[in-house]
Coordinates of C-alpha atoms in Angstrom, one line a residue:
M1 CA 13.7 -5.1 -36.7
N2 CA 13.0 -4.0 -33.7
F3 CA 9.8 -5.4 -34.1
L4 CA 10.9 -8.8 -33.7
K5 CA 13.5 -7.9 -31.3
K6 CA 11.1 -6.4 -29.1
Q7 CA 8.5 -9.9 -29.3
F8 CA 11.6 -12.2 -28.8
T9 CA 12.1 -9.7 -25.4
N10 CA 8.4 -10.2 -24.3
L11 CA 8.9 -14.3 -25.1
I12 CA 11.9 -13.9 -22.5
I13 CA 9.7 -12.1 -19.8
L14 CA 6.9 -14.0 -20.0
L15 CA 9.6 -17.3 -19.4
V16 CA 11.1 -15.9 -16.7
F17 CA 7.7 -14.9 -15.3
A18 CA 6.2 -18.6 -16.1
I19 CA 9.4 -20.4 -14.2
G20 CA 8.9 -18.0 -11.6
I21 CA 5.3 -18.6 -11.1
F22 CA 5.5 -22.0 -11.0
L23 CA 8.6 -21.9 -8.6
R24 CA 6.1 -19.6 -6.6
G25 CA 3.6 -21.6 -7.0
T26 CA 5.6 -24.8 -5.3
W27 CA 8.6 -24.3 -3.0
Y28 CA 5.8 -22.2 -0.5
G29 CA 4.3 -25.4 0.2
D30 CA -0.3 -25.2 -0.4
L31 CA -1.2 -22.3 -1.9
R32 CA -4.4 -22.4 0.7
L33 CA -2.1 -23.1 3.5
S34 CA -3.0 -19.7 6.4
T35 CA -2.9 -18.7 9.6
A36 CA -5.0 -16.5 11.7
N37 CA -3.5 -13.5 14.4
A38 CA -5.0 -11.4 17.1
E39 CA -7.2 -9.2 14.7
T40 CA -8.4 -12.2 12.0
D41 CA -11.4 -12.4 14.3
S42 CA -12.6 -9.0 14.2
Y43 CA -12.2 -9.1 10.5
I44 CA -15.2 -12.2 10.2
N45 CA -17.5 -10.4 12.9
S46 CA -17.1 -7.5 10.7
S47 CA -17.8 -9.0 7.3
R48 CA -21.2 -9.9 9.1
A49 CA -23.0 -7.1 8.0
P50 CA -25.2 -7.1 5.7
I51 CA -23.5 -6.1 2.2
F52 CA -25.5 -3.3 0.7
S53 CA -26.1 -1.9 4.8
W54 CA -23.6 0.9 5.8
G55 CA -22.4 -1.8 8.5
M56 CA -19.9 -2.7 5.0
F57 CA -18.4 0.6 5.6
A58 CA -19.0 1.8 9.2
G59 CA -17.8 -1.4 10.6
Q60 CA -15.1 -2.3 12.6
R61 CA -13.3 -3.2 9.4
L62 CA -13.6 -2.3 6.0
F63 CA -15.2 -2.8 2.8
T64 CA -12.9 -4.9 0.4
T65 CA -12.3 -7.3 3.6
N66 CA -15.9 -7.2 4.7
L67 CA -16.1 -8.6 1.8
I68 CA -13.4 -11.2 1.3
F69 CA -14.5 -12.7 4.8
K70 CA -18.1 -13.2 4.1
V71 CA -16.5 -16.2 2.5
A72 CA -15.4 -17.8 6.9
N73 CA -17.8 -16.2 8.7
D74 CA -20.0 -19.1 10.1
P75 CA -18.6 -20.0 13.1
A76 CA -19.7 -23.5 12.8
N77 CA -18.1 -24.1 9.1
C78 CA -15.6 -22.7 9.5
P79 CA -13.4 -23.0 12.7
I80 CA -10.2 -21.2 13.3
I81 CA -7.5 -24.3 13.0
S82 CA -4.4 -22.2 13.2
Y83 CA -3.9 -19.3 14.9
S84 CA -0.8 -17.4 15.9
L85 CA 0.7 -15.0 18.4
P86 CA 4.0 -13.8 18.2
G87 CA 3.7 -11.0 20.4
L88 CA 3.4 -13.8 23.3
G89 CA 6.1 -16.6 21.3
E90 CA 3.5 -18.5 19.9
E91 CA 3.8 -19.4 16.6
G92 CA 2.8 -22.6 14.8
K93 CA 2.5 -24.0 11.5
R94 CA -0.2 -22.9 8.4
E95 CA -3.3 -25.3 8.1
V96 CA -5.6 -25.8 5.1
Q97 CA -8.8 -24.3 7.0
P98 CA -12.1 -24.1 6.3
C99 CA -14.0 -21.9 4.4
F100 CA -10.1 -19.7 5.0
D101 CA -8.8 -21.6 2.0
K102 CA -10.1 -19.6 -0.4
I103 CA -8.8 -16.8 1.2
A104 CA -5.7 -17.8 1.4
L105 CA -6.0 -18.7 -1.9
L106 CA -7.6 -15.4 -3.1
Q107 CA -4.8 -13.5 -1.6
N108 CA -1.8 -15.6 -3.4
Y109 CA -3.4 -15.4 -6.3
L110 CA -3.3 -11.8 -6.4
S111 CA -0.1 -11.1 -5.5
I112 CA 0.8 -13.6 -8.3
F113 CA -0.6 -12.1 -11.1
G114 CA -0.2 -8.6 -9.5
W115 CA 4.2 -8.3 -9.1
C116 CA 4.1 -10.1 -12.7
F117 CA 1.2 -7.8 -13.8
L118 CA 3.3 -5.0 -12.4
G119 CA 6.4 -5.5 -14.2
W120 CA 4.8 -6.7 -17.4
M121 CA 3.4 -3.5 -17.3
V122 CA 6.8 -1.4 -16.2
A123 CA 8.8 -3.4 -18.8
S124 CA 6.6 -2.5 -21.8
K125 CA 7.2 1.1 -21.4
L126 CA 11.2 0.6 -21.4
S127 CA 13.3 0.7 -24.8
N128 CA 16.6 -0.8 -24.1
P129 CA 15.6 -5.2 -23.7
L130 CA 18.1 -6.4 -21.3
I131 CA 16.3 -3.1 -18.5
R132 CA 13.5 -4.5 -19.6
I133 CA 14.1 -8.0 -19.1
F134 CA 15.2 -6.6 -15.7
S135 CA 12.9 -4.8 -14.4
A136 CA 10.0 -7.9 -14.8
T137 CA 12.6 -10.1 -13.6
A138 CA 13.2 -7.6 -10.4
I139 CA 10.2 -7.0 -9.6
M140 CA 8.5 -10.2 -9.8
L141 CA 10.8 -11.5 -7.3
F142 CA 10.1 -8.5 -5.1
G143 CA 6.8 -10.1 -5.0
F144 CA 7.7 -13.4 -4.7
T145 CA 10.4 -14.3 -2.4
P146 CA 9.6 -14.3 1.5
Q147 CA 9.8 -10.6 2.3
I148 CA 6.4 -10.3 1.2
A149 CA 5.4 -13.7 -0.5
E150 CA 4.7 -14.9 3.1
W151 CA 2.1 -12.2 3.6
D152 CA 0.0 -14.0 1.2
S153 CA -0.8 -16.8 4.0
L154 CA -1.8 -13.9 6.5
L155 CA -5.3 -13.9 7.6
S156 CA -5.1 -9.6 7.8
P157 CA -5.1 -7.8 4.9
E158 CA -1.7 -6.8 4.5
S159 CA -1.4 -9.3 1.5
L160 CA -4.4 -7.5 -0.5
S161 CA -2.4 -4.1 0.7
L162 CA 0.1 -4.8 -1.4
S163 CA -1.3 -6.6 -4.0
L164 CA -3.9 -4.6 -5.2
F165 CA -1.8 -1.6 -4.2
A166 CA 0.7 -3.1 -7.7
I167 CA -2.4 -4.1 -9.9
T168 CA -3.3 -0.4 -9.3
L169 CA -0.1 0.8 -10.4
G170 CA 0.2 -1.5 -13.1
I171 CA -3.6 -0.5 -14.3
A172 CA -2.8 3.4 -13.8
L173 CA 0.4 3.0 -16.0
E174 CA -1.0 1.5 -18.5
L175 CA -3.7 4.3 -19.0
I176 CA -1.6 7.2 -17.8
F177 CA 1.5 6.7 -21.2
R178 CA -2.4 6.1 -23.0
V179 CA -3.5 8.8 -21.8
T180 CA 0.0 11.5 -22.5
K181 CA 0.2 10.2 -26.8
S182 CA -3.8 11.2 -27.2
E183 CA -4.6 14.7 -28.8
I184 CA -8.4 14.4 -26.3
P185 CA -7.7 12.0 -23.5
F186 CA -10.5 9.2 -22.5
K187 CA -11.9 8.9 -26.0
T188 CA -11.3 5.5 -27.0
S189 CA -12.7 2.7 -25.8
A190 CA -9.7 1.2 -24.9
E191 CA -9.1 4.4 -22.3
K192 CA -12.5 4.6 -20.8
L193 CA -12.1 1.1 -20.6
L194 CA -8.8 0.8 -18.4
L195 CA -9.5 3.9 -16.3
A196 CA -13.4 2.7 -15.0
L197 CA -10.7 -0.8 -13.9
L198 CA -8.4 1.5 -12.4
I199 CA -11.2 3.2 -10.7
T200 CA -12.3 0.2 -9.1
V201 CA -9.5 -1.3 -8.1
F202 CA -8.2 2.0 -6.6
L203 CA -11.3 2.0 -4.6
L204 CA -11.2 -1.7 -3.7
W205 CA -7.4 -1.2 -2.3
V206 CA -8.4 2.2 -0.4
F207 CA -10.9 0.2 1.2
V208 CA -7.7 -2.3 2.7
R209 CA -7.5 0.0 5.8
D210 CA -8.1 2.6 6.8
V211 CA -4.9 4.7 6.2
H212 CA -5.2 3.9 2.3
L213 CA -8.3 6.5 2.9
Y214 CA -5.8 9.5 2.4
A215 CA -4.1 8.5 -0.7
I216 CA -7.5 10.3 -2.2
P217 CA -6.7 13.8 -1.3
I218 CA -3.2 13.4 -2.8
T219 CA -5.1 11.4 -6.1
I220 CA -7.2 14.6 -6.7
I221 CA -4.8 17.8 -5.9
L222 CA -2.2 16.1 -8.6
L223 CA -5.6 15.5 -10.8
T224 CA -6.9 19.2 -10.5
P225 CA -4.4 21.0 -12.0
L226 CA -5.1 18.7 -15.8
L227 CA -8.4 20.5 -15.7
L228 CA -6.1 24.2 -16.9
I229 CA -4.6 22.4 -19.8
K230 CA -6.0 22.4 -23.1
K231 CA -6.7 19.1 -24.4
F232 CA -8.0 17.9 -20.8
K233 CA -11.3 20.2 -20.6
A234 CA -12.3 18.9 -23.4
T235 CA -13.6 15.5 -21.6
R236 CA -16.1 14.5 -19.4
A237 CA -13.7 11.7 -17.8
L238 CA -11.6 14.0 -15.6
P239 CA -14.5 15.9 -13.9
V240 CA -16.1 12.2 -13.4
T241 CA -13.6 10.9 -11.6
L242 CA -12.8 13.8 -9.3
A243 CA -16.3 12.9 -7.9
I244 CA -16.2 10.0 -7.7
L245 CA -13.2 10.1 -5.5
L246 CA -14.7 13.5 -3.2
I247 CA -17.5 11.3 -2.6
T248 CA -15.9 8.0 -2.0
F249 CA -13.7 9.9 0.3
L250 CA -16.9 11.5 1.9
V251 CA -18.1 8.5 2.3
G252 CA -15.0 6.8 4.0
Y253 CA -13.9 9.4 5.8
A254 CA -17.5 9.2 7.6
S255 CA -18.0 5.6 7.8
A256 CA -14.1 5.8 9.9
R257 CA -15.5 8.9 12.0
D258 CA -19.6 6.5 13.0
S259 CA -17.6 2.7 13.4
L260 CA -14.4 4.7 15.9
R261 CA -12.4 2.2 14.5
A262 CA -9.9 4.5 13.5
T263 CA -9.7 6.7 17.2
R264 CA -11.0 4.6 19.7
F265 CA -8.0 2.1 20.1
P266 CA -5.8 2.8 17.5
L267 CA -5.3 7.0 18.7
M268 CA -5.9 6.3 22.3
N269 CA -2.3 4.2 21.9
S270 CA -0.6 7.0 20.2
L271 CA -1.6 9.9 23.3
D272 CA -0.6 6.9 25.3
E273 CA 2.2 6.9 24.2
Y274 CA 3.7 10.7 23.0
I275 CA 1.2 12.5 25.0
L276 CA 0.2 11.7 28.3
P277 CA 3.4 11.3 29.9
H278 CA 4.4 14.7 29.0
P279 CA 3.3 18.2 30.7
A280 CA 3.7 20.3 28.4
R281 CA 2.1 18.5 25.3
V282 CA -0.7 17.8 27.4
E283 CA -1.3 21.6 27.9
F284 CA -1.5 21.3 25.0
F285 CA -4.8 18.9 24.4
Q286 CA -6.1 20.8 27.2
K287 CA -6.6 23.7 24.7
F288 CA -8.9 21.6 22.5
G289 CA -10.9 20.9 25.6
M290 CA -9.6 17.6 26.9
P291 CA -10.4 17.2 30.3
E292 CA -8.3 17.3 33.5
K293 CA -6.8 13.5 34.6
E294 CA -9.0 13.2 37.7
A295 CA -7.5 9.7 38.3
E296 CA -5.2 7.1 38.4
S297 CA -5.1 7.2 34.7
Y298 CA -7.0 9.3 32.0
F299 CA -8.3 6.5 30.6
D300 CA -10.6 7.1 34.3
A301 CA -11.0 10.5 34.0
P302 CA -15.0 11.6 34.0
N303 CA -15.8 12.1 30.2
Y304 CA -12.1 11.6 28.5
Q305 CA -14.0 9.1 25.9
T306 CA -16.3 11.3 25.2
W307 CA -14.2 14.3 23.9
A308 CA -11.7 11.3 22.9
D309 CA -14.8 10.4 19.7
E310 CA -15.6 13.8 18.9
N311 CA -11.7 16.0 19.6
A312 CA -9.4 14.1 19.4
A313 CA -7.8 13.4 15.7
K314 CA -8.1 16.9 15.5
A315 CA -5.7 18.0 18.5
Y316 CA -4.0 15.2 17.7
A317 CA -3.5 16.3 13.4
I318 CA -2.6 19.8 14.9
F319 CA -0.4 19.1 17.1
L320 CA 1.9 16.9 14.9
V321 CA 1.5 19.3 12.3
T322 CA 2.7 22.2 14.4
H323 CA 5.2 19.8 15.8
P324 CA 7.5 18.9 12.9
G325 CA 10.4 18.7 15.5
F326 CA 8.6 16.0 17.5
V327 CA 8.4 14.4 14.3
I328 CA 11.7 14.6 13.1
T329 CA 12.9 13.3 16.3
T330 CA 10.3 10.4 16.7
L331 CA 10.9 8.9 13.4
W332 CA 14.8 9.8 13.6
E333 CA 15.2 7.6 17.1
N334 CA 12.6 5.1 15.3
M335 CA 14.7 4.5 12.2
D336 CA 15.6 0.9 12.9
L337 CA 11.5 0.3 12.3
L338 CA 12.0 2.1 8.7
T339 CA 14.7 0.2 7.8
G340 CA 14.7 -3.3 9.0
E341 CA 13.5 -6.3 7.8
Y342 CA 9.6 -7.2 7.5
G343 CA 9.5 -10.5 7.0
Q344 CA 6.3 -12.1 8.6
P345 CA 6.9 -13.4 12.0
Y346 CA 3.6 -15.6 12.6
F347 CA 4.2 -19.0 11.5
I348 CA 7.3 -21.9 10.9
T349 CA 8.2 -21.7 7.3
D350 CA 9.1 -26.0 7.6
E351 CA 6.8 -26.4 3.8
V352 CA 8.7 -23.0 2.7
K353 CA 11.5 -25.2 -0.3
N354 CA 14.4 -23.5 -0.6
R355 CA 13.6 -20.4 2.0
N356 CA 17.4 -19.5 2.7
F357 CA 18.2 -19.0 -0.6
L358 CA 15.4 -16.9 -1.1
L359 CA 16.0 -14.7 1.4
T360 CA 18.9 -13.8 0.2
L361 CA 17.3 -13.2 -2.7
G362 CA 15.3 -11.2 -1.0
E363 CA 17.7 -9.1 0.8
M364 CA 18.8 -7.6 -2.6
V365 CA 15.5 -6.6 -4.0
N366 CA 14.0 -5.7 -0.8
P367 CA 16.5 -3.7 0.8
D368 CA 16.3 -3.4 4.9
S369 CA 17.8 0.2 4.4
G370 CA 17.6 4.1 4.9
V371 CA 19.2 5.0 1.9
V372 CA 15.6 3.7 0.2
Y373 CA 14.3 6.5 1.6
L374 CA 17.2 9.1 0.2
L375 CA 17.2 7.5 -3.4
S376 CA 13.3 7.7 -3.5
L377 CA 13.0 11.9 -2.7
V378 CA 16.4 11.9 -5.0
I379 CA 14.8 10.6 -7.9
L380 CA 11.1 12.1 -7.0
I381 CA 13.2 15.2 -7.3
V382 CA 15.2 14.4 -10.3
Y383 CA 11.7 13.7 -12.2
F384 CA 10.2 16.9 -11.8
F385 CA 12.5 19.0 -12.4
Q386 CA 13.2 17.1 -15.8
A387 CA 9.6 17.4 -16.5
M388 CA 9.7 20.6 -15.7
G389 CA 12.3 21.8 -17.4
K390 CA 14.1 21.7 -21.3
Q391 CA 14.2 17.5 -21.6
Y392 CA 10.5 17.6 -20.9
T393 CA 8.9 14.8 -23.0
A394 CA 5.0 13.1 -23.3
K395 CA 6.7 9.6 -21.7
L396 CA 8.5 11.6 -18.9
S397 CA 5.9 13.6 -17.7
A398 CA 4.2 10.2 -17.6
W399 CA 7.1 9.2 -15.4
A400 CA 6.6 12.5 -13.2
W401 CA 3.0 12.5 -13.0
L402 CA 2.6 8.3 -12.1
A403 CA 6.2 8.9 -9.5
I404 CA 4.9 12.4 -7.7
C405 CA 1.7 10.7 -7.1
A406 CA 3.1 6.6 -6.0
Y407 CA 5.8 9.3 -3.4
G408 CA 3.3 10.8 -2.3
I409 CA 1.0 8.3 -1.4
A410 CA 3.7 5.9 0.4
A411 CA 5.0 9.1 2.8
A412 CA 0.8 10.0 3.9
T413 CA 0.0 6.2 4.6
L414 CA 3.8 5.6 6.2
F415 CA 3.2 8.7 8.4
I416 CA 0.0 8.0 9.4
S417 CA 0.3 4.6 9.8
Y418 CA 3.5 5.5 12.2
F419 CA 1.3 8.1 14.2
G420 CA -2.1 6.6 14.3
D421 CA -1.5 3.6 15.9
T422 CA 1.7 2.7 18.0
A423 CA 0.4 -0.9 18.4
G424 CA 1.3 -3.5 16.5
L425 CA 3.7 -0.6 14.9
R426 CA 5.8 -3.1 12.7
R427 CA 2.9 -4.4 11.2
H428 CA 0.8 -1.6 10.3
I429 CA 3.9 0.3 8.3
M430 CA 5.0 -2.4 6.7
P431 CA 2.7 -2.3 3.5
S432 CA 3.9 2.2 3.4
V433 CA 7.4 0.8 3.5
E434 CA 7.5 -2.0 1.0
M435 CA 6.1 0.6 -1.4
F436 CA 8.9 2.7 -0.9
R437 CA 11.4 0.1 -1.6
L438 CA 9.3 -1.2 -4.1
F439 CA 9.4 2.7 -5.5
L440 CA 12.8 2.5 -6.1
W441 CA 12.7 -1.1 -9.1
V442 CA 9.7 1.2 -9.9
F443 CA 11.3 4.5 -11.0
L444 CA 14.7 4.4 -11.1
L445 CA 14.7 1.7 -14.1
P446 CA 13.8 4.4 -16.8
F447 CA 15.9 6.3 -16.2
F448 CA 18.6 3.7 -17.1
D449 CA 16.5 3.0 -20.2
M450 CA 16.1 7.1 -21.7
A451 CA 20.0 6.9 -21.2
F452 CA 20.7 3.6 -23.0
N453 CA 19.0 4.8 -25.0
K454 CA 20.4 9.1 -25.9
T455 CA 23.8 6.5 -26.1
S456 CA 22.7 4.6 -28.8
E457 CA 20.8 7.4 -30.9

């Protein structure tokens, strides 16, 4: 009877997905439609590096976007037709652009698959039929409503950042649940395949944006204690995974330093706004060798750029760590950025059918409220103490581990995005803000599911 009930629930979820995919594929217009922004040219230029060269990693942009934009880096055959500069009030309509139509299709397909896949994975780990259906529907709507879906038409990394994160989270959820039940983790072919797939997708996600690189140390910190658990000592998979992650981090860090993509202009923008106008903060940086201001602007001072390329990132990181008051007050004074509505501002939405209805629906699953951060923290703390306490179960430990990892990644990427570059700040922090909003749907509903199970026992 339970088997039939579960299969019936699965059929309803698949039906919901089918309806959602149909509406997602028709209401938003041709999935090949796209528009470029001010940074698209840099992705095109960076993608011209030979595929097996260091330039694929140490260019102006990262490996994953370089790989994707290779299909559109021929200036003669791949002209940009639709170009948007919302900061100057120049928003246009999306167009089906030669070569770029393939990128738009890829982004849309990954998005459609990613949100349904994550919804299915979360629902598959729950027991109550109604909560399973609701969780799958809510996660699908989270990615299918305009607040997320319209970014899939922008020739920029935001869509890939969110879609690949959803897929990574879904694979991780399946693998972690299997591993917690196994007497010897990663012994079966299915677990080995899932681990290989997880590492591949995770690393592709890491090399979409520089800020994603810092998800690796968080993952390493959370994986390392598992080596102390008896059943994980019998497998080579975990040490190999840690070695791969560590090597990838070192490669990513070296490529970022070689390219100066994260320190030349982004960091200079942050110093220009947060540090240089304040004498006391300037004095702190001068302890790290920052030259005296000998011209009207620091940028005109002799050797300033040389110092900045070598030492500014280190000095700025130490400043942020040793000045928590500055961090807290800056975030608090600009809380509207963290709680804002993150619909895309780049193109006119004439092709989107029933957009007002979709926006309203999106507000229900994509809340633009500061309560998101409070609830996320409460959920995380409750998971942690329940997993450490008398209520410990393998299932609860799986949810808790993944919740801590997802929260850490969202917090780290938001912090670094926020303070790492003040230019285009709203767009840069958008994926991390959306990670927090997604966190609610992925990790809140299991509490209701466990509560219903206890009630029915």
